[in-house]
Backbone as a printed PyTorch tensor [residue, N CA C, xyz], in Angstrom:
tensor([[[ 48.1090,  33.8350,   4.5150],
         [ 47.0420,  34.6180,   5.0990],
         [ 46.0290,  35.0210,   4.0360]],

        [[ 46.5500,  35.3820,   2.8640],
         [ 45.6840,  35.8160,   1.7730],
         [ 44.8000,  34.6580,   1.3040]],

        [[ 45.3500,  33.4330,   1.2920],
         [ 44.5840,  32.2650,   0.8740],
         [ 43.4490,  31.9740,   1.8570]],

        [[ 43.7150,  32.1290,   3.1310],
         [ 42.6970,  31.8830,   4.1570],
         [ 41.5640,  32.9040,   4.0330]],

        [[ 41.9150,  34.1620,   3.8270],
         [ 40.9150,  35.2170,   3.6710],
         [ 40.0480,  34.9520,   2.4350]],

        [[ 40.6690,  34.5850,   1.3520],
         [ 39.9360,  34.2820,   0.1180],
         [ 39.0120,  33.0810,   0.3340]],

        [[ 39.5060,  32.0710,   1.0120],
         [ 38.7130,  30.8860,   1.2920],
         [ 37.4850,  31.2340,   2.1470]],

        [[ 37.6900,  32.0540,   3.1760],
         [ 36.5840,  32.4600,   4.0350],
         [ 35.5350,  33.2570,   3.2710]],

        [[ 35.9600,  34.1550,   2.4190],
         [ 35.0210,  34.9660,   1.6360],
         [ 34.2250,  34.0720,   0.6900]],

        [[ 34.9100,  33.1390,   0.0270],
         [ 34.2200,  32.2290,  -0.8840],
         [ 33.2250,  31.3400,  -0.1560]],

        [[ 33.6060,  30.8340,   1.0040],
         [ 32.6920,  29.9700,   1.7480],
         [ 31.4710,  30.7470,   2.2360]],

        [[ 31.6550,  32.0080,   2.6030],
         [ 30.5170,  32.8370,   3.0180],
         [ 29.5860,  33.0890,   1.8460]],

        [[ 30.1400,  33.3950,   0.6800],
         [ 29.3290,  33.6330,  -0.5080],
         [ 28.5420,  32.3890,  -0.9120]],

        [[ 29.1800,  31.2420,  -0.8440],
         [ 28.5100,  29.9870,  -1.2060],
         [ 27.3760,  29.6850,  -0.2310]],

        [[ 27.6120,  29.8990,   1.0660],
         [ 26.5600,  29.6370,   2.0430],
         [ 25.4000,  30.6080,   1.8820]],

        [[ 25.6710,  31.8490,   1.5140],
         [ 24.6020,  32.8260,   1.2720],
         [ 23.7520,  32.4050,   0.0830]],

        [[ 24.3950,  31.9200,  -0.9770],
         [ 23.6450,  31.4570,  -2.1410],
         [ 22.8160,  30.2380,  -1.7950]],

        [[ 23.3260,  29.3390,  -0.9760],
         [ 22.5800,  28.1490,  -0.5760],
         [ 21.3640,  28.5450,   0.2520]],

        [[ 21.5210,  29.5340,   1.1450],
         [ 20.3820,  30.0070,   1.9340],
         [ 19.3230,  30.6300,   1.0470]],

        [[ 19.7270,  31.4070,   0.0510],
         [ 18.7680,  32.0100,  -0.8670],
         [ 18.0190,  30.9530,  -1.6550]],

        [[ 18.7070,  29.8890,  -2.0640],
         [ 18.0520,  28.8130,  -2.8050],
         [ 17.0520,  28.0810,  -1.9240]],

        [[ 17.4020,  27.8160,  -0.6580],
         [ 16.4850,  27.1080,   0.2220],
         [ 15.2720,  27.9780,   0.5380]],

        [[ 15.4510,  29.3000,   0.6720],
         [ 14.3280,  30.1990,   0.9110],
         [ 13.4100,  30.2250,  -0.2990]],

        [[ 13.9700,  30.2620,  -1.4820],
         [ 13.1570,  30.2700,  -2.7020],
         [ 12.3900,  28.9740,  -2.8430]],

        [[ 12.9890,  27.8450,  -2.4860],
         [ 12.2750,  26.5730,  -2.6010],
         [ 11.1610,  26.4860,  -1.5710]],

        [[ 11.3560,  27.0710,  -0.3720],
         [ 10.2950,  27.0840,   0.6260],
         [  9.1200,  27.9090,   0.1380]],

        [[  9.3940,  29.0380,  -0.5030],
         [  8.3160,  29.8730,  -1.0190],
         [  7.5540,  29.1480,  -2.1090]],

        [[  8.2420,  28.4310,  -2.9840],
         [  7.5520,  27.6980,  -4.0310],
         [  6.7670,  26.5310,  -3.4430]],

        [[  7.2880,  25.8990,  -2.3630],
         [  6.5380,  24.8390,  -1.6940],
         [  5.2670,  25.3870,  -1.0720]],

        [[  5.3440,  26.5850,  -0.4530],
         [  4.1640,  27.1880,   0.1390],
         [  3.1200,  27.4930,  -0.9250]],

        [[  3.5600,  27.9670,  -2.0870],
         [  2.6190,  28.2440,  -3.1640],
         [  2.0000,  26.9550,  -3.6800]],

        [[  2.7650,  25.8830,  -3.6880],
         [  2.2450,  24.6040,  -4.1570],
         [  1.2340,  24.0270,  -3.1820]],

        [[  1.3520,  24.3630,  -1.8880],
         [  0.4350,  23.8440,  -0.8880],
         [ -0.9340,  24.5040,  -0.9600]],

        [[ -1.0280,  25.6900,  -1.5220],
         [ -2.3220,  26.3300,  -1.6430],
         [ -3.1610,  25.5360,  -2.6200]],

        [[ -4.4320,  25.4030,  -2.3100],
         [ -5.3030,  24.5660,  -3.1030],
         [ -6.6410,  25.2360,  -3.3070]],

        [[ -7.3510,  24.7750,  -4.2840],
         [ -8.6690,  25.3350,  -4.5490],
         [ -9.7710,  24.4540,  -3.9690]],

        [[ -9.4140,  23.4710,  -3.1500],
         [-10.4140,  22.6110,  -2.5300],
         [-11.2420,  23.4070,  -1.5340]],

        [[-12.5040,  23.0740,  -1.4520],
         [-13.3750,  23.7650,  -0.5000],
         [-13.0330,  23.3290,   0.9190]],

        [[-13.5430,  24.0760,   1.8800],
         [-13.3160,  23.7460,   3.2850],
         [-13.8520,  22.3550,   3.5960]],

        [[-15.0100,  22.0350,   3.0700],
         [-15.6260,  20.7330,   3.3300],
         [-14.7700,  19.5980,   2.7560]],

        [[-14.2140,  19.7920,   1.5700],
         [-13.3420,  18.7740,   0.9850],
         [-12.0640,  18.6060,   1.7910]],

        [[-11.5340,  19.6990,   2.3100],
         [-10.3340,  19.6090,   3.1480],
         [-10.6460,  18.8730,   4.4490]],

        [[-11.8470,  19.0830,   4.9890],
         [-12.2430,  18.3880,   6.2200],
         [-12.4300,  16.8980,   5.9760]],

        [[-12.8790,  16.5390,   4.7890],
         [-13.0680,  15.1180,   4.4660],
         [-11.7550,  14.3480,   4.5090]],

        [[-10.6490,  15.0240,   4.3430],
         [ -9.3500,  14.3480,   4.3700],
         [ -8.8700,  14.0590,   5.7970]],

        [[ -9.5370,  14.6250,   6.7980],
         [ -9.1490,  14.3860,   8.1920],
         [ -9.7720,  13.0840,   8.6840]],

        [[ -8.9740,  12.1660,   9.2090],
         [ -9.5490,  10.9340,   9.7550],
         [-10.2760,  11.2100,  11.0630]],

        [[-11.3910,  10.5400,  11.2590],
         [-12.1230,  10.6640,  12.5120],
         [-13.3330,  11.5710,  12.4550]],

        [[-13.6610,  12.0840,  11.2730],
         [-14.8320,  12.9570,  11.1370],
         [-15.9310,  12.2680,  10.3430]],

        [[-17.1700,  12.5820,  10.6830],
         [-18.3280,  12.1410,   9.9170],
         [-19.0210,  13.3980,   9.4360]],

        [[-19.2250,  13.5080,   8.1340],
         [-19.8190,  14.7070,   7.5470],
         [-21.1330,  14.3230,   6.9000]],

        [[-22.1890,  15.0420,   7.2590],
         [-23.4790,  14.8250,   6.6140],
         [-23.9230,  16.1410,   5.9940]],

        [[-24.5660,  16.0450,   4.8530],
         [-25.0160,  17.2460,   4.1670],
         [-23.9760,  17.7500,   3.1880]],

        [[-24.3570,  18.8070,   2.4800],
         [-23.5030,  19.3530,   1.4300],
         [-23.4600,  20.8710,   1.5550]],

        [[-22.3120,  21.4540,   1.1900],
         [-22.1800,  22.9040,   1.1400],
         [-22.3410,  23.5730,   2.4860]],

        [[-23.0320,  24.7050,   2.4770],
         [-23.2170,  25.4990,   3.6900],
         [-24.0100,  24.7520,   4.7610]],

        [[-24.8860,  23.8640,   4.3510],
         [-25.7580,  23.1490,   5.2910],
         [-25.1500,  21.8660,   5.8360]],

        [[-23.8910,  21.6070,   5.5630],
         [-23.2400,  20.3880,   6.0520],
         [-23.0770,  20.4510,   7.5640]],

        [[-23.0060,  19.2670,   8.1580],
         [-22.7650,  19.1600,   9.5870],
         [-21.5770,  18.2300,   9.7940]],

        [[-20.6820,  18.6180,  10.6840],
         [-19.4540,  17.8780,  10.9160],
         [-19.4830,  17.3220,  12.3350]],

        [[-19.3400,  15.9960,  12.4250],
         [-19.3780,  15.3110,  13.7190],
         [-18.0960,  14.5210,  13.9070]],

        [[-17.7840,  14.2540,  15.1540],
         [-16.6590,  13.3990,  15.4920],
         [-17.1290,  11.9560,  15.3990]],

        [[-16.4250,  11.1520,  14.6450],
         [-16.8070,   9.7530,  14.4680],
         [-16.5160,   8.9780,  15.7430]],

        [[-17.4080,   8.0490,  16.0780],
         [-17.1840,   7.1740,  17.2180],
         [-17.7890,   7.6460,  18.5210]],

        [[-18.6430,   8.6560,  18.4890],
         [-19.2930,   9.0860,  19.7220],
         [-20.3080,   8.0200,  20.1300]],

        [[-20.4860,   7.8530,  21.4280],
         [-21.3500,   6.7800,  21.9100],
         [-22.7930,   7.2180,  22.0910]],

        [[-23.0550,   8.4860,  22.2090],
         [-24.4110,   8.9630,  22.4310],
         [-25.1670,   9.0630,  21.1080]],

        [[-26.3270,   8.4480,  21.0420],
         [-27.1280,   8.4990,  19.8280],
         [-28.0060,   9.7400,  19.8150]],

        [[-28.5910,  10.0580,  20.9390],
         [-29.5470,  11.1670,  20.9780],
         [-28.8930,  12.5390,  21.1200]],

        [[-27.6770,  12.6070,  21.5970],
         [-27.0440,  13.8980,  21.8440],
         [-25.8360,  14.1600,  20.9630]],

        [[-25.9260,  13.7750,  19.6990],
         [-24.8300,  14.0930,  18.7800],
         [-24.6970,  15.5950,  18.6580]],

        [[-23.5090,  16.1110,  18.8700],
         [-23.2370,  17.5300,  18.7350],
         [-22.1560,  17.7260,  17.6920]],

        [[-22.2540,  18.8160,  16.9790],
         [-21.2520,  19.1060,  15.9600],
         [-19.9150,  19.4880,  16.5830]],

        [[-18.8900,  19.3210,  15.7780],
         [-17.5350,  19.7240,  16.1580],
         [-17.4900,  21.2490,  16.1900]],

        [[-16.7640,  21.7850,  17.1540],
         [-16.6270,  23.2290,  17.3200],
         [-15.4390,  23.7260,  16.5110]],

        [[-15.5860,  24.8550,  15.8320],
         [-14.5280,  25.4090,  14.9920],
         [-13.9160,  26.6440,  15.6450]],

        [[-12.5870,  26.7060,  15.5900],
         [-11.8270,  27.8790,  16.0080],
         [-10.9780,  28.3070,  14.8200]],

        [[-11.0460,  29.5860,  14.4640],
         [-10.2490,  30.1180,  13.3640],
         [ -9.2770,  31.1410,  13.9400]],

        [[ -8.0000,  30.8810,  13.7820],
         [ -6.9370,  31.7440,  14.3120],
         [ -7.1150,  32.0240,  15.8000]],

        [[ -7.5420,  31.0110,  16.5440],
         [ -7.6860,  31.1320,  17.9860],
         [ -9.0080,  31.7110,  18.4520]],

        [[ -9.8830,  32.1070,  17.5410],
         [-11.1840,  32.6730,  17.9050],
         [-12.2950,  31.6670,  17.6520]],

        [[-13.1900,  31.5290,  18.6310],
         [-14.3120,  30.6030,  18.4840],
         [-15.2540,  31.1250,  17.4030]],

        [[-15.5450,  30.2730,  16.4350],
         [-16.4260,  30.6530,  15.3430],
         [-17.7890,  30.0080,  15.5170]],

        [[-17.8210,  28.8000,  16.0220],
         [-19.0710,  28.0630,  16.1730],
         [-18.9740,  26.7590,  15.4040]],

        [[-20.0560,  26.4260,  14.7070],
         [-20.1030,  25.1710,  13.9790],
         [-19.7620,  25.3960,  12.5110]],

        [[-19.8780,  24.3460,  11.7000],
         [-19.4300,  24.4200,  10.3190],
         [-20.1130,  25.5280,   9.5280]],

        [[-21.3980,  25.7140,   9.7050],
         [-22.1030,  26.7380,   8.9210],
         [-21.5110,  28.1280,   9.1510]],

        [[-21.0400,  28.3970,  10.3550],
         [-20.3930,  29.6840,  10.6490],
         [-18.9790,  29.7290,  10.0790]],

        [[-18.2520,  28.6320,  10.2010],
         [-16.8810,  28.5880,   9.6780],
         [-16.8860,  28.7090,   8.1580]],

        [[-17.8980,  28.1590,   7.5200],
         [-18.0290,  28.2250,   6.0650],
         [-18.0740,  29.6730,   5.5900]],

        [[-18.7260,  30.5300,   6.3620],
         [-18.8690,  31.9380,   5.9940],
         [-17.6170,  32.7460,   6.2870]],

        [[-16.8250,  32.3260,   7.2560],
         [-15.6750,  33.1030,   7.7120],
         [-14.3870,  32.7600,   6.9580]],

        [[-14.2090,  31.4990,   6.6010],
         [-12.9330,  31.0250,   6.0680],
         [-12.9660,  30.9370,   4.5500]],

        [[-11.9770,  31.5560,   3.9180],
         [-11.7740,  31.3820,   2.4780],
         [-10.8410,  30.1870,   2.2870]],

        [[-11.2410,  29.1930,   1.5050],
         [-10.4270,  27.9760,   1.3650],
         [ -8.9990,  28.2370,   0.8980]],

        [[ -8.7880,  29.2290,   0.0480],
         [ -7.4350,  29.4800,  -0.4470],
         [ -6.5340,  30.1220,   0.6040]],

        [[ -7.1050,  30.6210,   1.7090],
         [ -6.3100,  31.2370,   2.7730],
         [ -5.9790,  30.2790,   3.9110]],

        [[ -6.4150,  29.0350,   3.8170],
         [ -6.1790,  28.0800,   4.8980],
         [ -4.7150,  27.6590,   4.8980]],

        [[ -4.0880,  27.8420,   6.0470],
         [ -2.6920,  27.4360,   6.2180],
         [ -2.6220,  26.0300,   6.8030]],

        [[ -3.4480,  25.7520,   7.8150],
         [ -3.4600,  24.4190,   8.4150],
         [ -4.8110,  24.1450,   9.0730]],

        [[ -5.1290,  22.8640,   9.1600],
         [ -6.3450,  22.4100,   9.8450],
         [ -5.9290,  21.2870,  10.7780]],

        [[ -6.3690,  21.3760,  12.0260],
         [ -6.0190,  20.3490,  13.0060],
         [ -7.2750,  19.9310,  13.7600]],

        [[ -7.4770,  18.6290,  13.8730],
         [ -8.6100,  18.0760,  14.6010],
         [ -8.1550,  17.6480,  15.9840]],

        [[ -8.8310,  18.1530,  17.0000],
         [ -8.5570,  17.7420,  18.3810],
         [ -9.6980,  16.8430,  18.8210]],

        [[ -9.3520,  15.6240,  19.2750],
         [-10.4230,  14.7230,  19.6730],
         [-10.1440,  13.9550,  20.9590]],

        [[ -8.9310,  13.9920,  21.4650],
         [ -8.6550,  13.2830,  22.7130],
         [ -9.0270,  14.1620,  23.9110]],

        [[ -9.2960,  13.5110,  25.0190],
         [ -9.7170,  14.2320,  26.2230],
         [ -8.6700,  15.2220,  26.7010]],

        [[ -7.4130,  14.8620,  26.5960],
         [ -6.3580,  15.7670,  27.0620],
         [ -6.2720,  17.0120,  26.1790]],

        [[ -6.4860,  16.8660,  24.8740],
         [ -6.4540,  18.0170,  23.9770],
         [ -7.6800,  18.9160,  24.1680]],

        [[ -8.8110,  18.3020,  24.4620],
         [-10.0660,  19.0480,  24.5580],
         [-10.3100,  19.6700,  25.9290]],

        [[ -9.4990,  19.3310,  26.9120],
         [ -9.7450,  19.8040,  28.2690],
         [ -9.7140,  21.3250,  28.3820]],

        [[ -8.9160,  22.0060,  27.5890],
         [ -8.8410,  23.4680,  27.6860],
         [-10.0660,  24.1570,  27.0880]],

        [[-10.8680,  23.4110,  26.3130],
         [-12.0550,  24.0060,  25.6950],
         [-13.3160,  23.7680,  26.5240]],

        [[-13.1930,  23.0380,  27.6110],
         [-14.3020,  22.8410,  28.5260],
         [-15.4420,  22.0340,  27.9230]],

        [[-16.6480,  22.3050,  28.4040],
         [-17.8290,  21.5740,  27.9630],
         [-18.1600,  21.7690,  26.5020]],

        [[-17.8390,  22.9430,  25.9680],
         [-18.1300,  23.2010,  24.5570],
         [-17.3000,  22.3140,  23.6390]],

        [[-16.1180,  21.9630,  24.0580],
         [-15.2240,  21.1920,  23.2150],
         [-15.3380,  19.6970,  23.3710]],

        [[-16.2640,  19.2230,  24.1640],
         [-16.3440,  17.7890,  24.4440],
         [-16.6400,  16.9430,  23.2000]],

        [[-17.2130,  17.5530,  22.1760],
         [-17.5700,  16.8120,  20.9710],
         [-16.5450,  17.0060,  19.8550]],

        [[-15.3910,  17.5440,  20.1760],
         [-14.3220,  17.7410,  19.2080],
         [-14.1500,  19.2000,  18.8430]],

        [[-12.9400,  19.5520,  18.4780],
         [-12.5970,  20.9230,  18.0860],
         [-11.7290,  20.8560,  16.8390]],

        [[-12.0210,  21.7310,  15.8870],
         [-11.1800,  21.8580,  14.7040],
         [-10.5410,  23.2390,  14.7510]],

        [[ -9.2020,  23.2480,  14.7200],
         [ -8.4370,  24.4890,  14.7290],
         [ -8.0050,  24.7880,  13.2940]],

        [[ -8.3740,  25.9610,  12.8040],
         [ -7.9970,  26.3790,  11.4630],
         [ -7.1060,  27.6150,  11.5770]],

        [[ -5.9600,  27.5620,  10.9440],
         [ -5.0810,  28.7250,  10.8640],
         [ -5.0920,  29.2040,   9.4250]],

        [[ -5.2480,  30.5260,   9.2660],
         [ -5.2710,  31.0940,   7.9330],
         [ -4.0240,  31.9380,   7.6920]],

        [[ -3.8090,  32.2700,   6.4510],
         [ -2.6550,  33.0840,   6.0740],
         [ -2.7800,  34.4780,   6.6330]],

        [[ -3.9530,  35.0470,   6.5670],
         [ -4.1680,  36.4250,   7.0190],
         [ -4.4090,  36.4750,   8.4950]]])
């Protein structure tokens, strides 16, 4: 009985140490994911976007739209709130606080955003 109790205590201690190590590695991975790249540079890594201009005056479009005369910019949402176009998102989002960026471009994904989202939506989640 004493051997079983000792074995159980040791196995619990070992599993606790393993959990602490995995938590510490996740925290270091999260710190490694933070980057000093600007918002525009992070957007350039997303396939399916066309970016014209530089800095605050840049415009972000969905690549492959068929309309020549009615090109509209991609709509930005930050933490679930509509921000507008890139020039507005540039002012609101700090690049070091970006947790994730997701581009929505299919009709099924854009249906919940209605007419405003027909030209694409970029969802940005921040740390704060």
